[in-house]
């Protein structure tokens, strides 16, 4: 039976000996594991550090634990994990990781094979196919998400810019493969934000990163993806207000920056209010 991606990634860390048996058990039994967004060993290791199962101070020395013949792989995993929880902004590791994982998951299911299938189904033409191929994200094949035609079709609009939203909606009139087209359109609609400048009162729970928002006008929303603060962090709930704006019909690739920007505003506010 195939394990879920997060459990498989944690098991691999144990096999490479980047996690001891005790650390692996702690990660597997962590109550936040079902909510985890990670799927690769490096993402799993960054999550383990963010959850304070392995101290961040020990991260650089982990490759010395590696099994014989796996030293290079272990070093590559540790280097990538370090990058995932580091950044120029003064945010704690769990916040850095949460932002990066949200970004990475957008690319799940996007592949050359999926583009080839979209071309064969005449949902994209040869020019759009070639343009999208030149912009494909890099995946670790062994850890990549399964190919997804709807995700890839939406990606050609949102990220590659090979297909316009109007061209995508025109496919509906052709009646070809309506399930794929409808799914892609739904993904794009979910990525949109409405242009507003509002005074927004937001209550954050540092235990679960859940939040509720109230505003005097219609508001944009962020994906509801929980990422709990490690257990040793102080548990508090506070309310504060800031003014934000977001663009309504983002150019290809722009919605990601606006989404991440909104998350960063919230996380920076959290950091300066509570972290120290």
PDB file of C-alpha atoms in Angstrom:
ATOM      1  CA  UNK A   1       0.000   0.000   0.000  1.00  0.00           C
ATOM      2  CA  UNK A   2       1.341   3.460  -0.936  1.00  0.00           C
ATOM      3  CA  UNK A   3       2.001   5.798   1.951  1.00  0.00           C
ATOM      4  CA  UNK A   4       0.838   9.401   1.846  1.00  0.00           C
ATOM      5  CA  UNK A   5       3.565  11.754   0.542  1.00  0.00           C
ATOM      6  CA  UNK A   6       4.391  13.321   3.915  1.00  0.00           C
ATOM      7  CA  UNK A   7       4.788   9.966   5.678  1.00  0.00           C
ATOM      8  CA  UNK A   8       6.865   8.638   2.779  1.00  0.00           C
ATOM      9  CA  UNK A   9       9.183  11.657   2.978  1.00  0.00           C
ATOM     10  CA  UNK A  10       9.627  11.236   6.748  1.00  0.00           C
ATOM     11  CA  UNK A  11      10.367   7.537   6.320  1.00  0.00           C
ATOM     12  CA  UNK A  12      13.050   8.385   3.775  1.00  0.00           C
ATOM     13  CA  UNK A  13      14.732  10.732   6.243  1.00  0.00           C
ATOM     14  CA  UNK A  14      14.864   7.861   8.722  1.00  0.00           C
ATOM     15  CA  UNK A  15      16.331   5.538   6.089  1.00  0.00           C
ATOM     16  CA  UNK A  16      19.055   8.057   5.218  1.00  0.00           C
ATOM     17  CA  UNK A  17      19.564   8.514   8.995  1.00  0.00           C
ATOM     18  CA  UNK A  18      18.851  12.216   8.991  1.00  0.00           C
ATOM     19  CA  UNK A  19      16.229  11.352  11.607  1.00  0.00           C
ATOM     20  CA  UNK A  20      16.805   9.011  14.511  1.00  0.00           C
ATOM     21  CA  UNK A  21      14.144   6.454  15.345  1.00  0.00           C
ATOM     22  CA  UNK A  22      12.955   8.637  18.220  1.00  0.00           C
ATOM     23  CA  UNK A  23      12.775  11.771  16.067  1.00  0.00           C
ATOM     24  CA  UNK A  24      10.961   9.865  13.336  1.00  0.00           C
ATOM     25  CA  UNK A  25       8.433   8.544  15.857  1.00  0.00           C
ATOM     26  CA  UNK A  26       7.885  12.042  17.230  1.00  0.00           C
ATOM     27  CA  UNK A  27       7.250  13.378  13.738  1.00  0.00           C
ATOM     28  CA  UNK A  28       4.863  10.553  12.817  1.00  0.00           C
ATOM     29  CA  UNK A  29       2.899  11.108  16.022  1.00  0.00           C
ATOM     30  CA  UNK A  30       2.853  14.901  15.740  1.00  0.00           C
ATOM     31  CA  UNK A  31      -0.796  16.058  15.753  1.00  0.00           C
ATOM     32  CA  UNK A  32      -0.055  18.522  12.948  1.00  0.00           C
ATOM     33  CA  UNK A  33       1.137  15.862  10.510  1.00  0.00           C
ATOM     34  CA  UNK A  34      -2.316  15.369   8.905  1.00  0.00           C
ATOM     35  CA  UNK A  35      -2.317  19.081   8.024  1.00  0.00           C
ATOM     36  CA  UNK A  36       1.196  19.049   6.577  1.00  0.00           C
ATOM     37  CA  UNK A  37       1.822  20.404   3.081  1.00  0.00           C
ATOM     38  CA  UNK A  38       5.202  18.783   2.447  1.00  0.00           C
ATOM     39  CA  UNK A  39       5.983  15.924   0.074  1.00  0.00           C
ATOM     40  CA  UNK A  40       9.796  15.811  -0.456  1.00  0.00           C
ATOM     41  CA  UNK A  41      12.514  14.780   2.040  1.00  0.00           C
ATOM     42  CA  UNK A  42      13.894  18.324   2.196  1.00  0.00           C
ATOM     43  CA  UNK A  43      10.461  19.761   2.876  1.00  0.00           C
ATOM     44  CA  UNK A  44       9.903  17.075   5.513  1.00  0.00           C
ATOM     45  CA  UNK A  45      13.185  17.902   7.239  1.00  0.00           C
ATOM     46  CA  UNK A  46      12.374  21.610   7.227  1.00  0.00           C
ATOM     47  CA  UNK A  47       8.982  20.791   8.762  1.00  0.00           C
ATOM     48  CA  UNK A  48      10.605  18.659  11.473  1.00  0.00           C
ATOM     49  CA  UNK A  49      12.863  21.578  12.382  1.00  0.00           C
ATOM     50  CA  UNK A  50       9.980  24.065  12.236  1.00  0.00           C
ATOM     51  CA  UNK A  51       8.028  21.808  14.608  1.00  0.00           C
ATOM     52  CA  UNK A  52      11.106  21.828  16.915  1.00  0.00           C
ATOM     53  CA  UNK A  53      11.434  18.036  16.805  1.00  0.00           C
ATOM     54  CA  UNK A  54      15.025  18.587  15.680  1.00  0.00           C
ATOM     55  CA  UNK A  55      16.661  21.795  16.979  1.00  0.00           C
ATOM     56  CA  UNK A  56      17.554  24.232  14.237  1.00  0.00           C
ATOM     57  CA  UNK A  57      21.050  24.539  15.691  1.00  0.00           C
ATOM     58  CA  UNK A  58      21.670  20.865  14.849  1.00  0.00           C
ATOM     59  CA  UNK A  59      20.557  21.105  11.225  1.00  0.00           C
ATOM     60  CA  UNK A  60      23.954  21.857   9.696  1.00  0.00           C
ATOM     61  CA  UNK A  61      25.522  18.828  11.422  1.00  0.00           C
ATOM     62  CA  UNK A  62      22.888  16.298  10.344  1.00  0.00           C
ATOM     63  CA  UNK A  63      24.814  15.061   7.257  1.00  0.00           C
ATOM     64  CA  UNK A  64      27.361  13.480   9.628  1.00  0.00           C
ATOM     65  CA  UNK A  65      24.642  10.998  10.605  1.00  0.00           C
ATOM     66  CA  UNK A  66      24.135   9.812   7.022  1.00  0.00           C
ATOM     67  CA  UNK A  67      24.334   6.163   6.098  1.00  0.00           C
ATOM     68  CA  UNK A  68      27.380   5.041   4.119  1.00  0.00           C
ATOM     69  CA  UNK A  69      27.095   6.015   0.469  1.00  0.00           C
ATOM     70  CA  UNK A  70      24.284   8.499   1.130  1.00  0.00           C
ATOM     71  CA  UNK A  71      26.377  11.399   2.341  1.00  0.00           C
ATOM     72  CA  UNK A  72      25.872  13.504  -0.811  1.00  0.00           C
ATOM     73  CA  UNK A  73      22.124  12.999  -0.791  1.00  0.00           C
ATOM     74  CA  UNK A  74      21.978  13.856   2.899  1.00  0.00           C
ATOM     75  CA  UNK A  75      23.940  17.063   2.348  1.00  0.00           C
ATOM     76  CA  UNK A  76      21.646  18.084  -0.519  1.00  0.00           C
ATOM     77  CA  UNK A  77      18.547  17.457   1.609  1.00  0.00           C
ATOM     78  CA  UNK A  78      19.934  19.474   4.520  1.00  0.00           C
ATOM     79  CA  UNK A  79      20.978  22.348   2.243  1.00  0.00           C
ATOM     80  CA  UNK A  80      17.522  22.578   0.688  1.00  0.00           C
ATOM     81  CA  UNK A  81      15.804  22.294   4.065  1.00  0.00           C
ATOM     82  CA  UNK A  82      17.976  25.118   5.390  1.00  0.00           C
ATOM     83  CA  UNK A  83      16.913  27.329   2.494  1.00  0.00           C
ATOM     84  CA  UNK A  84      13.250  26.554   3.139  1.00  0.00           C
ATOM     85  CA  UNK A  85      13.332  27.894   6.696  1.00  0.00           C
ATOM     86  CA  UNK A  86      15.687  30.807   6.036  1.00  0.00           C
ATOM     87  CA  UNK A  87      15.102  34.178   4.465  1.00  0.00           C
ATOM     88  CA  UNK A  88      15.866  37.870   4.539  1.00  0.00           C
ATOM     89  CA  UNK A  89      12.674  38.720   6.401  1.00  0.00           C
ATOM     90  CA  UNK A  90      12.761  38.427  10.201  1.00  0.00           C
ATOM     91  CA  UNK A  91      10.324  35.518  10.432  1.00  0.00           C
ATOM     92  CA  UNK A  92      10.610  32.332  12.493  1.00  0.00           C
ATOM     93  CA  UNK A  93      11.306  29.031  10.670  1.00  0.00           C
ATOM     94  CA  UNK A  94       7.700  27.825  10.749  1.00  0.00           C
ATOM     95  CA  UNK A  95       6.548  31.052   9.071  1.00  0.00           C
ATOM     96  CA  UNK A  96       9.264  30.943   6.401  1.00  0.00           C
ATOM     97  CA  UNK A  97       8.404  27.332   5.647  1.00  0.00           C
ATOM     98  CA  UNK A  98       4.663  27.931   5.482  1.00  0.00           C
ATOM     99  CA  UNK A  99       5.096  30.616   2.809  1.00  0.00           C
ATOM    100  CA  UNK A 100       7.438  28.489   0.719  1.00  0.00           C
ATOM    101  CA  UNK A 101       5.273  25.380   0.872  1.00  0.00           C
ATOM    102  CA  UNK A 102       2.190  27.324  -0.227  1.00  0.00           C
ATOM    103  CA  UNK A 103       4.169  28.468  -3.242  1.00  0.00           C
ATOM    104  CA  UNK A 104       5.517  25.016  -4.061  1.00  0.00           C
ATOM    105  CA  UNK A 105       2.149  23.296  -3.932  1.00  0.00           C
ATOM    106  CA  UNK A 106       0.855  25.517  -6.741  1.00  0.00           C
ATOM    107  CA  UNK A 107       3.146  23.582  -9.100  1.00  0.00           C
ATOM    108  CA  UNK A 108       1.929  20.129  -8.051  1.00  0.00           C
ATOM    109  CA  UNK A 109       0.709  18.094 -11.011  1.00  0.00           C
ATOM    110  CA  UNK A 110       2.303  20.348 -13.639  1.00  0.00           C
ATOM    111  CA  UNK A 111       4.460  18.294 -15.995  1.00  0.00           C
ATOM    112  CA  UNK A 112       5.697  17.874 -19.558  1.00  0.00           C
ATOM    113  CA  UNK A 113       3.614  14.731 -19.892  1.00  0.00           C
ATOM    114  CA  UNK A 114       0.476  16.632 -18.893  1.00  0.00           C
ATOM    115  CA  UNK A 115       1.295  19.330 -21.445  1.00  0.00           C
ATOM    116  CA  UNK A 116       1.725  16.646 -24.119  1.00  0.00           C
ATOM    117  CA  UNK A 117      -1.705  15.252 -23.245  1.00  0.00           C
ATOM    118  CA  UNK A 118      -3.297  18.694 -23.370  1.00  0.00           C
ATOM    119  CA  UNK A 119      -1.798  19.145 -26.839  1.00  0.00           C
ATOM    120  CA  UNK A 120      -3.079  15.750 -27.964  1.00  0.00           C
ATOM    121  CA  UNK A 121      -6.563  16.669 -26.677  1.00  0.00           C
ATOM    122  CA  UNK A 122      -6.329  19.978 -28.595  1.00  0.00           C
ATOM    123  CA  UNK A 123      -6.841  21.999 -25.425  1.00  0.00           C
ATOM    124  CA  UNK A 124      -3.648  23.895 -26.249  1.00  0.00           C
ATOM    125  CA  UNK A 125      -1.930  24.400 -29.602  1.00  0.00           C
ATOM    126  CA  UNK A 126       1.666  23.727 -30.589  1.00  0.00           C
ATOM    127  CA  UNK A 127       2.816  27.281 -29.882  1.00  0.00           C
ATOM    128  CA  UNK A 128       1.235  27.302 -26.425  1.00  0.00           C
ATOM    129  CA  UNK A 129       2.700  23.860 -25.757  1.00  0.00           C
ATOM    130  CA  UNK A 130       6.226  24.953 -26.710  1.00  0.00           C
ATOM    131  CA  UNK A 131       5.989  28.135 -24.652  1.00  0.00           C
ATOM    132  CA  UNK A 132       4.762  26.240 -21.585  1.00  0.00           C
ATOM    133  CA  UNK A 133       7.476  23.589 -21.935  1.00  0.00           C
ATOM    134  CA  UNK A 134      10.111  26.311 -21.780  1.00  0.00           C
ATOM    135  CA  UNK A 135       8.746  27.477 -18.407  1.00  0.00           C
ATOM    136  CA  UNK A 136       8.110  24.170 -16.655  1.00  0.00           C
ATOM    137  CA  UNK A 137       8.966  24.070 -12.941  1.00  0.00           C
ATOM    138  CA  UNK A 138      11.670  21.671 -11.836  1.00  0.00           C
ATOM    139  CA  UNK A 139      10.460  18.654  -9.879  1.00  0.00           C
ATOM    140  CA  UNK A 140      12.293  15.858  -8.137  1.00  0.00           C
ATOM    141  CA  UNK A 141      10.810  13.041 -10.172  1.00  0.00           C
ATOM    142  CA  UNK A 142      10.715  10.539  -7.339  1.00  0.00           C
ATOM    143  CA  UNK A 143       8.745  12.954  -5.143  1.00  0.00           C
ATOM    144  CA  UNK A 144       6.627  14.808  -7.676  1.00  0.00           C
ATOM    145  CA  UNK A 145       2.840  14.922  -7.460  1.00  0.00           C
ATOM    146  CA  UNK A 146       0.918  12.844 -10.023  1.00  0.00           C
ATOM    147  CA  UNK A 147       0.383  14.536 -13.376  1.00  0.00           C
ATOM    148  CA  UNK A 148      -2.765  16.650 -13.428  1.00  0.00           C
ATOM    149  CA  UNK A 149      -4.290  17.935 -16.654  1.00  0.00           C
ATOM    150  CA  UNK A 150      -6.535  20.546 -14.929  1.00  0.00           C
ATOM    151  CA  UNK A 151      -3.666  21.817 -12.759  1.00  0.00           C
ATOM    152  CA  UNK A 152      -1.381  22.052 -15.776  1.00  0.00           C
ATOM    153  CA  UNK A 153      -4.025  23.772 -17.901  1.00  0.00           C
ATOM    154  CA  UNK A 154      -4.623  26.332 -15.146  1.00  0.00           C
ATOM    155  CA  UNK A 155      -0.864  26.783 -14.808  1.00  0.00           C
ATOM    156  CA  UNK A 156      -0.536  27.669 -18.511  1.00  0.00           C
ATOM    157  CA  UNK A 157      -2.784  30.644 -17.767  1.00  0.00           C
ATOM    158  CA  UNK A 158      -1.629  31.697 -14.302  1.00  0.00           C
ATOM    159  CA  UNK A 159       2.095  31.067 -14.515  1.00  0.00           C
ATOM    160  CA  UNK A 160       3.292  30.321 -18.042  1.00  0.00           C
ATOM    161  CA  UNK A 161       1.113  32.965 -19.677  1.00  0.00           C
ATOM    162  CA  UNK A 162       0.825  30.737 -22.742  1.00  0.00           C
ATOM    163  CA  UNK A 163      -2.966  30.789 -22.672  1.00  0.00           C
ATOM    164  CA  UNK A 164      -5.209  33.708 -21.787  1.00  0.00           C
ATOM    165  CA  UNK A 165      -8.186  33.338 -19.504  1.00  0.00           C
ATOM    166  CA  UNK A 166     -10.466  34.280 -22.398  1.00  0.00           C
ATOM    167  CA  UNK A 167      -8.947  31.556 -24.552  1.00  0.00           C
ATOM    168  CA  UNK A 168      -9.465  29.057 -21.754  1.00  0.00           C
ATOM    169  CA  UNK A 169     -13.121  30.033 -21.343  1.00  0.00           C
ATOM    170  CA  UNK A 170     -13.579  29.770 -25.103  1.00  0.00           C
ATOM    171  CA  UNK A 171     -12.815  26.065 -24.784  1.00  0.00           C
ATOM    172  CA  UNK A 172     -16.080  25.707 -22.887  1.00  0.00           C
ATOM    173  CA  UNK A 173     -18.002  26.586 -26.044  1.00  0.00           C
ATOM    174  CA  UNK A 174     -16.226  23.862 -27.950  1.00  0.00           C
ATOM    175  CA  UNK A 175     -17.532  21.303 -25.498  1.00  0.00           C
ATOM    176  CA  UNK A 176     -14.299  19.305 -25.603  1.00  0.00           C
ATOM    177  CA  UNK A 177     -13.276  17.647 -22.352  1.00  0.00           C
ATOM    178  CA  UNK A 178     -15.509  19.891 -20.221  1.00  0.00           C
ATOM    179  CA  UNK A 179     -14.420  18.289 -16.938  1.00  0.00           C
ATOM    180  CA  UNK A 180     -10.784  19.270 -17.461  1.00  0.00           C
ATOM    181  CA  UNK A 181     -11.656  22.796 -18.594  1.00  0.00           C
ATOM    182  CA  UNK A 182     -14.144  23.369 -15.770  1.00  0.00           C
ATOM    183  CA  UNK A 183     -11.618  22.200 -13.170  1.00  0.00           C
ATOM    184  CA  UNK A 184      -8.941  24.501 -14.601  1.00  0.00           C
ATOM    185  CA  UNK A 185     -11.321  27.480 -14.581  1.00  0.00           C
ATOM    186  CA  UNK A 186     -12.269  26.738 -10.970  1.00  0.00           C
ATOM    187  CA  UNK A 187      -8.584  26.706  -9.999  1.00  0.00           C
ATOM    188  CA  UNK A 188      -8.059  30.084 -11.649  1.00  0.00           C
ATOM    189  CA  UNK A 189     -11.164  31.567 -10.044  1.00  0.00           C
ATOM    190  CA  UNK A 190      -9.907  30.372  -6.676  1.00  0.00           C
ATOM    191  CA  UNK A 191      -6.630  32.195  -7.252  1.00  0.00           C
ATOM    192  CA  UNK A 192      -8.227  35.551  -7.983  1.00  0.00           C
ATOM    193  CA  UNK A 193      -8.466  38.320  -5.461  1.00  0.00           C
ATOM    194  CA  UNK A 194     -10.841  41.243  -5.550  1.00  0.00           C
ATOM    195  CA  UNK A 195      -9.452  44.761  -5.669  1.00  0.00           C
ATOM    196  CA  UNK A 196     -10.260  46.478  -2.395  1.00  0.00           C
ATOM    197  CA  UNK A 197      -8.655  48.860   0.073  1.00  0.00           C
ATOM    198  CA  UNK A 198     -10.146  48.069   3.445  1.00  0.00           C
ATOM    199  CA  UNK A 199      -9.577  48.417   7.147  1.00  0.00           C
ATOM    200  CA  UNK A 200      -9.475  44.796   8.265  1.00  0.00           C
ATOM    201  CA  UNK A 201      -9.653  43.444  11.805  1.00  0.00           C
ATOM    202  CA  UNK A 202      -8.071  40.009  11.969  1.00  0.00           C
ATOM    203  CA  UNK A 203      -7.860  37.648  14.928  1.00  0.00           C
ATOM    204  CA  UNK A 204      -4.994  35.182  14.819  1.00  0.00           C
ATOM    205  CA  UNK A 205      -4.591  32.060  16.918  1.00  0.00           C
ATOM    206  CA  UNK A 206      -0.934  31.232  17.385  1.00  0.00           C
ATOM    207  CA  UNK A 207      -1.859  27.646  18.241  1.00  0.00           C
ATOM    208  CA  UNK A 208      -3.338  26.834  14.842  1.00  0.00           C
ATOM    209  CA  UNK A 209      -2.632  29.817  12.570  1.00  0.00           C
ATOM    210  CA  UNK A 210      -6.382  29.925  11.984  1.00  0.00           C
ATOM    211  CA  UNK A 211      -7.800  33.417  11.655  1.00  0.00           C
ATOM    212  CA  UNK A 212     -11.090  35.216  11.192  1.00  0.00           C
ATOM    213  CA  UNK A 213     -11.479  38.443   9.296  1.00  0.00           C
ATOM    214  CA  UNK A 214     -14.107  41.180   9.406  1.00  0.00           C
ATOM    215  CA  UNK A 215     -14.259  44.208   7.148  1.00  0.00           C
ATOM    216  CA  UNK A 216     -16.482  47.100   6.178  1.00  0.00           C
ATOM    217  CA  UNK A 217     -16.531  45.931   2.544  1.00  0.00           C
ATOM    218  CA  UNK A 218     -16.201  42.664   0.630  1.00  0.00           C
ATOM    219  CA  UNK A 219     -12.808  41.167   1.325  1.00  0.00           C
ATOM    220  CA  UNK A 220     -10.219  38.942  -0.248  1.00  0.00           C
ATOM    221  CA  UNK A 221      -9.407  35.654   1.420  1.00  0.00           C
ATOM    222  CA  UNK A 222      -6.306  33.537   1.788  1.00  0.00           C
ATOM    223  CA  UNK A 223      -6.326  29.754   1.449  1.00  0.00           C
ATOM    224  CA  UNK A 224      -7.363  28.102   4.676  1.00  0.00           C
ATOM    225  CA  UNK A 225      -4.300  25.991   5.268  1.00  0.00           C
ATOM    226  CA  UNK A 226      -3.400  25.464   8.929  1.00  0.00           C
ATOM    227  CA  UNK A 227       0.188  25.474  10.109  1.00  0.00           C
ATOM    228  CA  UNK A 228       0.481  25.320  13.853  1.00  0.00           C
ATOM    229  CA  UNK A 229       3.133  27.087  15.835  1.00  0.00           C
ATOM    230  CA  UNK A 230       5.513  24.626  17.545  1.00  0.00           C
ATOM    231  CA  UNK A 231       4.384  23.522  21.017  1.00  0.00           C
ATOM    232  CA  UNK A 232       7.044  25.513  22.852  1.00  0.00           C
ATOM    233  CA  UNK A 233       5.792  28.794  21.429  1.00  0.00           C
ATOM    234  CA  UNK A 234       3.562  30.983  23.554  1.00  0.00           C
ATOM    235  CA  UNK A 235      -0.157  30.448  23.023  1.00  0.00           C
ATOM    236  CA  UNK A 236      -1.920  33.775  22.527  1.00  0.00           C
ATOM    237  CA  UNK A 237      -4.768  35.224  20.527  1.00  0.00           C
ATOM    238  CA  UNK A 238      -4.696  38.915  19.707  1.00  0.00           C
ATOM    239  CA  UNK A 239      -6.496  41.274  17.353  1.00  0.00           C
ATOM    240  CA  UNK A 240      -4.874  43.994  15.299  1.00  0.00           C
ATOM    241  CA  UNK A 241      -5.732  46.075  12.255  1.00  0.00           C
ATOM    242  CA  UNK A 242      -3.916  46.957   9.087  1.00  0.00           C
ATOM    243  CA  UNK A 243      -4.859  48.300   5.661  1.00  0.00           C
ATOM    244  CA  UNK A 244      -4.262  46.155   2.607  1.00  0.00           C
ATOM    245  CA  UNK A 245      -5.062  46.122  -1.087  1.00  0.00           C
ATOM    246  CA  UNK A 246      -4.882  43.480  -3.800  1.00  0.00           C
ATOM    247  CA  UNK A 247      -5.361  43.515  -7.540  1.00  0.00           C
ATOM    248  CA  UNK A 248      -8.425  41.968  -9.148  1.00  0.00           C
ATOM    249  CA  UNK A 249      -7.300  40.496 -12.460  1.00  0.00           C
ATOM    250  CA  UNK A 250      -3.668  39.629 -11.822  1.00  0.00           C
ATOM    251  CA  UNK A 251      -1.328  39.202 -14.722  1.00  0.00           C
ATOM    252  CA  UNK A 252       0.004  35.681 -15.203  1.00  0.00           C
ATOM    253  CA  UNK A 253       2.127  34.904 -12.181  1.00  0.00           C
ATOM    254  CA  UNK A 254       1.068  38.045 -10.314  1.00  0.00           C
ATOM    255  CA  UNK A 255      -1.518  36.413  -8.101  1.00  0.00           C
ATOM    256  CA  UNK A 256       1.144  34.340  -6.399  1.00  0.00           C
ATOM    257  CA  UNK A 257       3.098  37.425  -5.360  1.00  0.00           C
ATOM    258  CA  UNK A 258      -0.042  39.095  -4.009  1.00  0.00           C
ATOM    259  CA  UNK A 259      -1.044  35.979  -2.096  1.00  0.00           C
ATOM    260  CA  UNK A 260       2.384  35.562  -0.564  1.00  0.00           C
ATOM    261  CA  UNK A 261       2.549  39.287   0.139  1.00  0.00           C
ATOM    262  CA  UNK A 262      -0.673  39.143   2.126  1.00  0.00           C
ATOM    263  CA  UNK A 263       0.559  36.147   4.094  1.00  0.00           C
ATOM    264  CA  UNK A 264       3.869  37.889   4.772  1.00  0.00           C
ATOM    265  CA  UNK A 265       2.099  40.995   6.120  1.00  0.00           C
ATOM    266  CA  UNK A 266       0.213  38.820   8.595  1.00  0.00           C
ATOM    267  CA  UNK A 267       3.256  36.796   9.614  1.00  0.00           C
ATOM    268  CA  UNK A 268       5.489  39.835  10.079  1.00  0.00           C
ATOM    269  CA  UNK A 269       2.841  41.361  12.297  1.00  0.00           C
ATOM    270  CA  UNK A 270       2.695  38.132  14.292  1.00  0.00           C
ATOM    271  CA  UNK A 271       6.457  38.020  14.644  1.00  0.00           C
ATOM    272  CA  UNK A 272       6.863  41.533  15.953  1.00  0.00           C
ATOM    273  CA  UNK A 273       3.854  41.257  18.261  1.00  0.00           C
ATOM    274  CA  UNK A 274       4.503  37.867  19.819  1.00  0.00           C
ATOM    275  CA  UNK A 275       7.759  36.151  18.861  1.00  0.00           C
ATOM    276  CA  UNK A 276       9.994  38.035  21.229  1.00  0.00           C
TER     277      UNK A 276
END
